[in-house]
mmCIF file of C-alpha atoms in Angstrom:
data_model
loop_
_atom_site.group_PDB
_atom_site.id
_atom_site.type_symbol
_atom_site.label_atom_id
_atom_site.label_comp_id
_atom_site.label_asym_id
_atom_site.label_seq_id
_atom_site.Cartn_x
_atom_site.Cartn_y
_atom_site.Cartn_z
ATOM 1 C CA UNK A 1429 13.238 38.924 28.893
ATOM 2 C CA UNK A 1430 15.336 35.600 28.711
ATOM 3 C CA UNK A 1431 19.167 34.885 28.212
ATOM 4 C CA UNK A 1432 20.915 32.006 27.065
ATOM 5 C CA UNK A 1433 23.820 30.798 24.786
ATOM 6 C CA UNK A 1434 24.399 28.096 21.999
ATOM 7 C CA UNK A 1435 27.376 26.242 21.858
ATOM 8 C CA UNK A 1436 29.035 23.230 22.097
ATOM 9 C CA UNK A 1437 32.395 20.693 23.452
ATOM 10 C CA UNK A 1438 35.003 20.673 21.282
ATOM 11 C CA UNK A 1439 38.149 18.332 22.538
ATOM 12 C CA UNK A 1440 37.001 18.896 26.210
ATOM 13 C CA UNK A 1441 36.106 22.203 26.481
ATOM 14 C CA UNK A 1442 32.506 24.100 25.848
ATOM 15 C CA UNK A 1443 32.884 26.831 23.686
ATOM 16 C CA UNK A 1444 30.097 29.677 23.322
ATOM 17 C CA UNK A 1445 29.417 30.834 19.927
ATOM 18 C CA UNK A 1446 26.262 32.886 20.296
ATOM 19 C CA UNK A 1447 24.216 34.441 23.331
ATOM 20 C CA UNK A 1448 20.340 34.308 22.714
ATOM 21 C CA UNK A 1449 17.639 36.327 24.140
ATOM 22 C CA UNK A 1450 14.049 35.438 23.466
ATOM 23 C CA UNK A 1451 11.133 37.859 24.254
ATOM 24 C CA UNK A 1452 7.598 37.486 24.321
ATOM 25 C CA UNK A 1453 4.490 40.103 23.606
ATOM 26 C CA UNK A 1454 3.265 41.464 26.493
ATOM 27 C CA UNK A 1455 -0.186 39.990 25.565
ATOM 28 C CA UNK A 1456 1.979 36.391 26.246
ATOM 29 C CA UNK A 1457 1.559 36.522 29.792
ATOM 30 C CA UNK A 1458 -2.130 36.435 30.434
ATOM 31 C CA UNK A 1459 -2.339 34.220 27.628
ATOM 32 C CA UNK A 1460 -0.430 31.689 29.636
ATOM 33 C CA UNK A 1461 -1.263 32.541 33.002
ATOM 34 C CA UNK A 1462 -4.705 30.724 32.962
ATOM 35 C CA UNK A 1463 -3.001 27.224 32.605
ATOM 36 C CA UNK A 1464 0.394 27.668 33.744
ATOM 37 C CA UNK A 1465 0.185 30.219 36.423
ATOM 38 C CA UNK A 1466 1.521 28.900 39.663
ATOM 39 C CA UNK A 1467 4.078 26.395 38.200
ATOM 40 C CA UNK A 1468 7.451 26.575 38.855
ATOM 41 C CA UNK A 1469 10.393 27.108 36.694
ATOM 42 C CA UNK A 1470 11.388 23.377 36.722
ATOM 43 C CA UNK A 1471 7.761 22.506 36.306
ATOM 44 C CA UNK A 1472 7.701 24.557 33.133
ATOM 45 C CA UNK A 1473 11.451 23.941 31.878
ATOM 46 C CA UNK A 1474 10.122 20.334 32.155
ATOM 47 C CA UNK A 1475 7.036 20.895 29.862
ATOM 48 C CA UNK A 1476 6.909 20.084 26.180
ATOM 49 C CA UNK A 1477 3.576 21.555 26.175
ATOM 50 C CA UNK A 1478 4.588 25.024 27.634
ATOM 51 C CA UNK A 1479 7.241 25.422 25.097
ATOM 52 C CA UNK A 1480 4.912 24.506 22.703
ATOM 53 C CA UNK A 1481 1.990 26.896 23.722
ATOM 54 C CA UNK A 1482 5.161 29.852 23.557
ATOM 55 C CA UNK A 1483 5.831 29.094 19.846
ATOM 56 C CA UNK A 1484 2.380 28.937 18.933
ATOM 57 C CA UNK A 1485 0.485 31.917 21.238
ATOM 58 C CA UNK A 1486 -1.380 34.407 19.529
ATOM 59 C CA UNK A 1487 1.766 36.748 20.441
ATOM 60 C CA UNK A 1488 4.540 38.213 19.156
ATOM 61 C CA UNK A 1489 8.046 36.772 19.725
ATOM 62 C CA UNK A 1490 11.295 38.657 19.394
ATOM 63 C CA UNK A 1491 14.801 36.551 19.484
ATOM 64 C CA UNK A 1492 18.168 38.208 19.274
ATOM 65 C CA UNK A 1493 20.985 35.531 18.242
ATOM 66 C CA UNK A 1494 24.222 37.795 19.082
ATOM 67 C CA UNK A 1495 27.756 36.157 18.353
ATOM 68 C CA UNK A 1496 30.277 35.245 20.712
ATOM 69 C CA UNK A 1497 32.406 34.113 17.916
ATOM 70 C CA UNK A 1498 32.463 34.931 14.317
ATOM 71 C CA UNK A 1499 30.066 32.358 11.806
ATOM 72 C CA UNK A 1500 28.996 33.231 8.263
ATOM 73 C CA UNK A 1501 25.773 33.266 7.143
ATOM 74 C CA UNK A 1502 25.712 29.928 5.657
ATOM 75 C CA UNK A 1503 27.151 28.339 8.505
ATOM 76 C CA UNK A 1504 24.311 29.449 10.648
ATOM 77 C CA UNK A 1505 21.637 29.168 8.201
ATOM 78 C CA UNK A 1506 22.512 25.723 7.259
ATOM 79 C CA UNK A 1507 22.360 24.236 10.727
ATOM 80 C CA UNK A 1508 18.776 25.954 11.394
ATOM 81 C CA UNK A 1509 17.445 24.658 8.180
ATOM 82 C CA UNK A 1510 19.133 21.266 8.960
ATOM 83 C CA UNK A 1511 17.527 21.505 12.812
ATOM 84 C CA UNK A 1512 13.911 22.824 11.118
ATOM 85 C CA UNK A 1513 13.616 20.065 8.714
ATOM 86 C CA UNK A 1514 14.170 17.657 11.015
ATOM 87 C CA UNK A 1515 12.082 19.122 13.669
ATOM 88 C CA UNK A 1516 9.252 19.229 10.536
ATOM 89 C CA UNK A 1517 9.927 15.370 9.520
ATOM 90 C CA UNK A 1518 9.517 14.059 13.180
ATOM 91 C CA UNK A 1519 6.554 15.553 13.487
ATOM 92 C CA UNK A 1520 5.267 14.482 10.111
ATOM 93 C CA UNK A 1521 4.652 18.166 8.268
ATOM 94 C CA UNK A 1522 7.340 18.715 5.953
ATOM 95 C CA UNK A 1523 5.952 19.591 2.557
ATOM 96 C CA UNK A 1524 6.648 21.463 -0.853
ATOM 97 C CA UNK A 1525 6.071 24.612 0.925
ATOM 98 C CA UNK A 1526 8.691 23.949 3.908
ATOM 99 C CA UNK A 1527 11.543 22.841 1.167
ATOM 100 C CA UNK A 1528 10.439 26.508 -0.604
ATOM 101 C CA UNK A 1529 10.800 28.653 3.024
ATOM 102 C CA UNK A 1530 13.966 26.405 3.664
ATOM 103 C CA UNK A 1531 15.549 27.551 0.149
ATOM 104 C CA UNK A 1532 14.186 31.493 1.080
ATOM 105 C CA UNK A 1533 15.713 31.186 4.377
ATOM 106 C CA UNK A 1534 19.040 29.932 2.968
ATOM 107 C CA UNK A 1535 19.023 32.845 0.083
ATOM 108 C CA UNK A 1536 18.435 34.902 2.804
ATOM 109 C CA UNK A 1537 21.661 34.723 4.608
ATOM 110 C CA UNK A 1538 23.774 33.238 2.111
ATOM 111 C CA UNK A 1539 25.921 36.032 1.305
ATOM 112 C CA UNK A 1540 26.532 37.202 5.299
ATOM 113 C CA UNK A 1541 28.465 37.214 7.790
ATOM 114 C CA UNK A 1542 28.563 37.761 11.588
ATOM 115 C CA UNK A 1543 31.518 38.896 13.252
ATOM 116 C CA UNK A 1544 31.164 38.886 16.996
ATOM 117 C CA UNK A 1545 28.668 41.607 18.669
ATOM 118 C CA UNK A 1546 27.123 41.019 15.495
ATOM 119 C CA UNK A 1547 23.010 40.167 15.547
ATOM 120 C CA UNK A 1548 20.493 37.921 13.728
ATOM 121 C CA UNK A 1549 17.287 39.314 14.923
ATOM 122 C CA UNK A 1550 13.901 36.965 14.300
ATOM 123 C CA UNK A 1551 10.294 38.478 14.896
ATOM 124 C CA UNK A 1552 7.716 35.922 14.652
ATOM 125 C CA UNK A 1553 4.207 37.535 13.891
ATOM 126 C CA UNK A 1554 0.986 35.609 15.196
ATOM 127 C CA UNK A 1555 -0.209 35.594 11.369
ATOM 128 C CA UNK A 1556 3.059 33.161 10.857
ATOM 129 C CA UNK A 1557 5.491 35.102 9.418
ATOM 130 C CA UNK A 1558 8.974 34.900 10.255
ATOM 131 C CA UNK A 1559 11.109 38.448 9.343
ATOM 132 C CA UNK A 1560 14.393 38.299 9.553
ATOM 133 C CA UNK A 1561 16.597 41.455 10.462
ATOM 134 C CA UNK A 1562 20.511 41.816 11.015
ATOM 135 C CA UNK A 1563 22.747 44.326 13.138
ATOM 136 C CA UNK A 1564 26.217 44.368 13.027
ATOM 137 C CA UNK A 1565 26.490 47.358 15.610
ATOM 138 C CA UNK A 1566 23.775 46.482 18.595
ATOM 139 C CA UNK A 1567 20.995 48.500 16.706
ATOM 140 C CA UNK A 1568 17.751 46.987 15.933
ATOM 141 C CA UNK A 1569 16.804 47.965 12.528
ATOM 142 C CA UNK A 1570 13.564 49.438 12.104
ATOM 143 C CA UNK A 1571 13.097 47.400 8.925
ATOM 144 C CA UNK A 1572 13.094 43.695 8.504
ATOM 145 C CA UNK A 1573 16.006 42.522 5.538
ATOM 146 C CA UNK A 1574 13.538 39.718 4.600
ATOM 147 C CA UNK A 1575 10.101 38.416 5.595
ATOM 148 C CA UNK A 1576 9.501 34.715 4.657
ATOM 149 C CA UNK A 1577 5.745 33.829 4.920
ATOM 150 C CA UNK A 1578 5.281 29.941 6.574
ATOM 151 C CA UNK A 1579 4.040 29.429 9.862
ATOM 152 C CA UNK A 1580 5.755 26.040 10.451
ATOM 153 C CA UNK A 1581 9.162 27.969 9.143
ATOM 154 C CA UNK A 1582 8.073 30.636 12.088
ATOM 155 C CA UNK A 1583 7.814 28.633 14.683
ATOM 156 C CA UNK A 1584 10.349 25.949 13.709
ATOM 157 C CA UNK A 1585 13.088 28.761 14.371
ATOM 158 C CA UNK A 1586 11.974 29.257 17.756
ATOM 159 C CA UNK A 1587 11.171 26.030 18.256
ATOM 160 C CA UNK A 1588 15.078 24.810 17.412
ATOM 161 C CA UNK A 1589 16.003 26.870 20.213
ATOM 162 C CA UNK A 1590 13.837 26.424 23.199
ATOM 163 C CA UNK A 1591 12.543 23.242 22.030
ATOM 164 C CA UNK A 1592 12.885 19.890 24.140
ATOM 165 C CA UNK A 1593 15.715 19.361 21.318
ATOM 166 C CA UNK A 1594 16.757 22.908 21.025
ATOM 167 C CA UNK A 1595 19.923 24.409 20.662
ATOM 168 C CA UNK A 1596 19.725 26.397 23.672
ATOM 169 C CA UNK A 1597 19.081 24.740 27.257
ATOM 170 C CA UNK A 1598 20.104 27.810 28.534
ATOM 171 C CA UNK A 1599 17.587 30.200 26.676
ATOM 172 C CA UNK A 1600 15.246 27.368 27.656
ATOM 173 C CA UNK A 1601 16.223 27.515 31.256
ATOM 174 C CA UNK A 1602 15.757 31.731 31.087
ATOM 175 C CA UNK A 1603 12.327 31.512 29.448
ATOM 176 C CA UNK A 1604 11.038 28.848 32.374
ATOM 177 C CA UNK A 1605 12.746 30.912 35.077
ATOM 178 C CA UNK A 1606 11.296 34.570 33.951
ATOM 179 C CA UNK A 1607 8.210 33.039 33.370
ATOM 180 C CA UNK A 1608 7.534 31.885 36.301
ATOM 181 C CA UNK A 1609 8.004 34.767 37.877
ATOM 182 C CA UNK A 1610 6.046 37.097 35.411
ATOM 183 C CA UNK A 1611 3.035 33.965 35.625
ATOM 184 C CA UNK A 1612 3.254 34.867 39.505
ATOM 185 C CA UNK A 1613 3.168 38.361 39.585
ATOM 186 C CA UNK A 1614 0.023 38.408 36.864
ATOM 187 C CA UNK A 1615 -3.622 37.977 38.005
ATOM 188 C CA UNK A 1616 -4.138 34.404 36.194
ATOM 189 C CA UNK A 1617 -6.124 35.605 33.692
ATOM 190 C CA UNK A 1618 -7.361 32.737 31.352
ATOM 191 C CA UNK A 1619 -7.109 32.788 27.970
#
């Protein structure tokens, strides 16, 4: 449903390391029609609370993290734990069990590595768990590798990319746009 990429300046120049897509249940879109339907896609890309109502829905969300350029598993994992904990300490949450998902998550991709095409899929349940799938030839496995039960690890991950701080303005930017458009074309259903 959405498109965007991560990356960042280095001496002048913005280099692209991964292109993420984030997609939402179907269920998502009446869900959020009854308070958001009719904004536009500035009105939304502006909204903490929209974002917030995404990562939290009673939906499933899908995101597909697909390199540009090679990373290893630590790499990545260590800057999402880094962005999570954060995320978790600004907002005052960060407990015993986030420090346990954060050393799961780490295990988790510790011993990986992503050569470009290659995929770090996330499906976030509404239940709050977070399974976490790789593809390293544009297949989606049918199995998760690992599930790692913590709803604030769940949503953290999405949350570090289309977040007001996220890693992805772009993704961001997607999600707002399709949105908008899908929020249009629905019949406003509340939820």
């Amino acid at each position: 449903m959405n498109a965007g990429e991560r990356g960042m300046e280095i001496e002048g120049k913005f280099i692209k390391f991964t292109a993420i897509g984030v997609y939402l249940e179907e269920s998502a879109i009446p869900w959020l029609a009854g308070k958001w339907n009719g904004k536009t896609a500035n009105e939304l890309m502006d909204s903490v609370e929209f974002f917030r109502e995404i990562v939290t829905g009673p939906f499933e969300k899908f995101t597909q993290v697909t390199m540009i350029l090679p990373l290893t598993g630590k790499q990545y994992s260590e800057k999402v734990s880094e962005n999570c904990s954060a995320y978790w300490k600004a907002i005052g949450i960060y407990s015993d069990a986030e420090a346990k998902a954060i050393e799961k998550f780490l295990e988790v991709f510790k011993d990986e590595s992503f050569p470009p095409g290659a995929s770090i899929l996330f499906t976030q349940s509404p239940l709050g768990s977070l399974t976490i799938s790789f593809s390293k030839d544009g297949v989606i496995p049918e199995v998760g590798h690992s599930v790692i039960e913590n709803v604030p690890l769940s949503g953290a991950v999405l949350e570090s990319i289309i977040g007001k701080q996220g890693v992805s303005p772009a993704a961001r930017r997607s999600v707002a746009e399709r949105l908008s458009e899908l929020l249009k074309a629905s019949d406003g259903s509340a939820h």
